[in-house]
Every structure is written in C-alpha cells, then in structure tokens.
Amino acid sequence: MAQPHLITAPTDAALIAAWQSGDERAAAELVGRHARPLARYLSGAGAPDAEVDDLVQETFIRAFRAVDRFRGQCQFRTWLLTIGRNVLTD
C-alpha cells in the first residue's frame, strides 16, 4: 500500500523568503498565521478593543517594512509581538 503524501505547511522562514522574492501570497499566509495571536497579545497587553485591528495592521506594516532586518535568531512570532508591543507603546 502506498504511503499517503503528507503536506507540510511552509515555515515562517520559507514564507519570509518567498515574500521577499515577490510572492504576495506568502505575506498573506504570514498574516493569516499570526494576526489572531497578535490580536490576543495586544488585547492582553491593554489595547482597547476598538483599536486592536488597527494595531495589528500597523504591526504588520512595520514588520514587513523591516523584514530584511529579521535575522531568525528568534521565532518570527516573537519578533512580531515585540513590534506589536512597540506599536502599542507608541
């Protein structure tokens, strides 16, 4: 009996590399993967409910502008949450 092919999701690093090469779907996948946890983090950090969506959007804007500085020394989500905390502080 043939083994079923397992489909594995691309890593964040692979998505970042794809996005940097012009693959907009990769950026959308990163947002889809991390937006909800980021929103929960921001809410828990004291962001007003009415502002959470805007803060998430601003966090991704800043992250994508600075993604060439992401070195992979931590998880992408950790880096993203750090940016989110800075956005909330600002």
C-alpha atoms as a PDB file:
ATOM      1  CA  MET A   1       0.000   0.000   0.000  1.00  0.00           C
ATOM      2  CA  ALA A   2       1.374   3.392  -0.970  1.00  0.00           C
ATOM      3  CA  GLN A   3       2.166   5.889   1.733  1.00  0.00           C
ATOM      4  CA  PRO A   4      -0.020   8.999   1.619  1.00  0.00           C
ATOM      5  CA  HIS A   5       1.829  12.183   0.830  1.00  0.00           C
ATOM      6  CA  LEU A   6       1.976  14.466   3.818  1.00  0.00           C
ATOM      7  CA  ILE A   7       1.552  18.115   3.027  1.00  0.00           C
ATOM      8  CA  THR A   8       3.545  20.234   5.398  1.00  0.00           C
ATOM      9  CA  ALA A   9       2.966  23.916   5.847  1.00  0.00           C
ATOM     10  CA  PRO A  10       5.905  26.114   4.887  1.00  0.00           C
ATOM     11  CA  THR A  11       7.933  27.500   7.751  1.00  0.00           C
ATOM     12  CA  ASP A  12       7.784  31.178   8.598  1.00  0.00           C
ATOM     13  CA  ALA A  13      11.349  31.492   7.292  1.00  0.00           C
ATOM     14  CA  ALA A  14      10.317  29.971   3.949  1.00  0.00           C
ATOM     15  CA  LEU A  15       7.331  32.329   3.751  1.00  0.00           C
ATOM     16  CA  ILE A  16       9.525  35.333   4.541  1.00  0.00           C
ATOM     17  CA  ALA A  17      11.979  34.326   1.801  1.00  0.00           C
ATOM     18  CA  ALA A  18       9.117  33.804  -0.662  1.00  0.00           C
ATOM     19  CA  TRP A  19       7.612  37.184   0.208  1.00  0.00           C
ATOM     20  CA  GLN A  20      10.982  38.893  -0.222  1.00  0.00           C
ATOM     21  CA  SER A  21      11.114  37.293  -3.675  1.00  0.00           C
ATOM     22  CA  GLY A  22       7.807  38.905  -4.559  1.00  0.00           C
ATOM     23  CA  ASP A  23       5.266  36.246  -3.550  1.00  0.00           C
ATOM     24  CA  GLU A  24       2.374  38.255  -2.109  1.00  0.00           C
ATOM     25  CA  ARG A  25       0.574  35.030  -1.114  1.00  0.00           C
ATOM     26  CA  ALA A  26       3.417  34.336   1.296  1.00  0.00           C
ATOM     27  CA  ALA A  27       2.791  37.656   3.044  1.00  0.00           C
ATOM     28  CA  ALA A  28      -0.917  36.835   3.230  1.00  0.00           C
ATOM     29  CA  GLU A  29      -0.070  33.444   4.746  1.00  0.00           C
ATOM     30  CA  LEU A  30       2.098  35.107   7.413  1.00  0.00           C
ATOM     31  CA  VAL A  31      -0.729  37.491   8.278  1.00  0.00           C
ATOM     32  CA  GLY A  32      -3.233  34.643   8.379  1.00  0.00           C
ATOM     33  CA  ARG A  33      -0.966  32.598  10.599  1.00  0.00           C
ATOM     34  CA  HIS A  34      -0.105  35.325  13.102  1.00  0.00           C
ATOM     35  CA  ALA A  35      -2.840  38.017  13.131  1.00  0.00           C
ATOM     36  CA  ARG A  36      -5.142  36.328  15.647  1.00  0.00           C
ATOM     37  CA  PRO A  37      -2.388  35.516  18.195  1.00  0.00           C
ATOM     38  CA  LEU A  38      -1.065  39.067  17.785  1.00  0.00           C
ATOM     39  CA  ALA A  39      -4.537  40.499  18.437  1.00  0.00           C
ATOM     40  CA  ARG A  40      -4.869  38.353  21.582  1.00  0.00           C
ATOM     41  CA  TYR A  41      -1.466  39.524  22.764  1.00  0.00           C
ATOM     42  CA  LEU A  42      -2.316  43.190  22.188  1.00  0.00           C
ATOM     43  CA  SER A  43      -5.675  42.827  23.959  1.00  0.00           C
ATOM     44  CA  GLY A  44      -3.969  41.182  26.909  1.00  0.00           C
ATOM     45  CA  ALA A  45      -1.374  43.968  26.949  1.00  0.00           C
ATOM     46  CA  GLY A  46      -4.114  46.550  27.420  1.00  0.00           C
ATOM     47  CA  ALA A  47      -5.021  47.650  23.902  1.00  0.00           C
ATOM     48  CA  PRO A  48      -8.584  48.997  23.733  1.00  0.00           C
ATOM     49  CA  ASP A  49     -10.824  46.561  21.835  1.00  0.00           C
ATOM     50  CA  ALA A  50     -11.744  49.263  19.321  1.00  0.00           C
ATOM     51  CA  GLU A  51      -8.072  49.743  18.412  1.00  0.00           C
ATOM     52  CA  VAL A  52      -6.837  46.147  18.214  1.00  0.00           C
ATOM     53  CA  ASP A  53      -7.443  45.704  14.468  1.00  0.00           C
ATOM     54  CA  ASP A  54      -5.635  48.949  13.650  1.00  0.00           C
ATOM     55  CA  LEU A  55      -2.743  47.982  15.920  1.00  0.00           C
ATOM     56  CA  VAL A  56      -2.457  44.562  14.254  1.00  0.00           C
ATOM     57  CA  GLN A  57      -2.417  46.211  10.831  1.00  0.00           C
ATOM     58  CA  GLU A  58       0.228  48.737  11.889  1.00  0.00           C
ATOM     59  CA  THR A  59       2.337  45.949  13.400  1.00  0.00           C
ATOM     60  CA  PHE A  60       2.344  44.016  10.124  1.00  0.00           C
ATOM     61  CA  ILE A  61       3.125  47.171   8.148  1.00  0.00           C
ATOM     62  CA  ARG A  62       6.160  47.830  10.340  1.00  0.00           C
ATOM     63  CA  ALA A  63       7.217  44.187  10.297  1.00  0.00           C
ATOM     64  CA  PHE A  64       7.050  43.914   6.514  1.00  0.00           C
ATOM     65  CA  ARG A  65       8.982  47.168   6.110  1.00  0.00           C
ATOM     66  CA  ALA A  66      11.707  45.825   8.426  1.00  0.00           C
ATOM     67  CA  VAL A  67      11.641  42.151   7.444  1.00  0.00           C
ATOM     68  CA  ASP A  68      15.097  42.399   5.872  1.00  0.00           C
ATOM     69  CA  ARG A  69      16.399  43.008   9.416  1.00  0.00           C
ATOM     70  CA  PHE A  70      14.775  39.819  10.764  1.00  0.00           C
ATOM     71  CA  ARG A  71      17.730  37.520  11.429  1.00  0.00           C
ATOM     72  CA  GLY A  72      15.871  34.425  12.516  1.00  0.00           C
ATOM     73  CA  GLN A  73      17.520  34.462  15.947  1.00  0.00           C
ATOM     74  CA  CYS A  74      14.059  34.127  17.490  1.00  0.00           C
ATOM     75  CA  GLN A  75      10.721  32.895  16.227  1.00  0.00           C
ATOM     76  CA  PHE A  76       9.033  35.219  13.739  1.00  0.00           C
ATOM     77  CA  ARG A  77       6.031  35.452  16.079  1.00  0.00           C
ATOM     78  CA  THR A  78       8.273  36.589  18.960  1.00  0.00           C
ATOM     79  CA  TRP A  79       9.739  39.290  16.738  1.00  0.00           C
ATOM     80  CA  LEU A  80       6.245  40.280  15.592  1.00  0.00           C
ATOM     81  CA  LEU A  81       4.947  40.501  19.182  1.00  0.00           C
ATOM     82  CA  THR A  82       7.887  42.743  20.056  1.00  0.00           C
ATOM     83  CA  ILE A  83       6.955  45.063  17.198  1.00  0.00           C
ATOM     84  CA  GLY A  84       3.329  44.914  18.358  1.00  0.00           C
ATOM     85  CA  ARG A  85       4.351  45.939  21.861  1.00  0.00           C
ATOM     86  CA  ASN A  86       6.254  48.896  20.395  1.00  0.00           C
ATOM     87  CA  VAL A  87       3.231  49.889  18.287  1.00  0.00           C
ATOM     88  CA  LEU A  88       1.026  49.747  21.376  1.00  0.00           C
ATOM     89  CA  THR A  89       3.530  51.832  23.352  1.00  0.00           C
ATOM     90  CA  ASP A  90       3.713  54.429  20.575  1.00  0.00           C
END
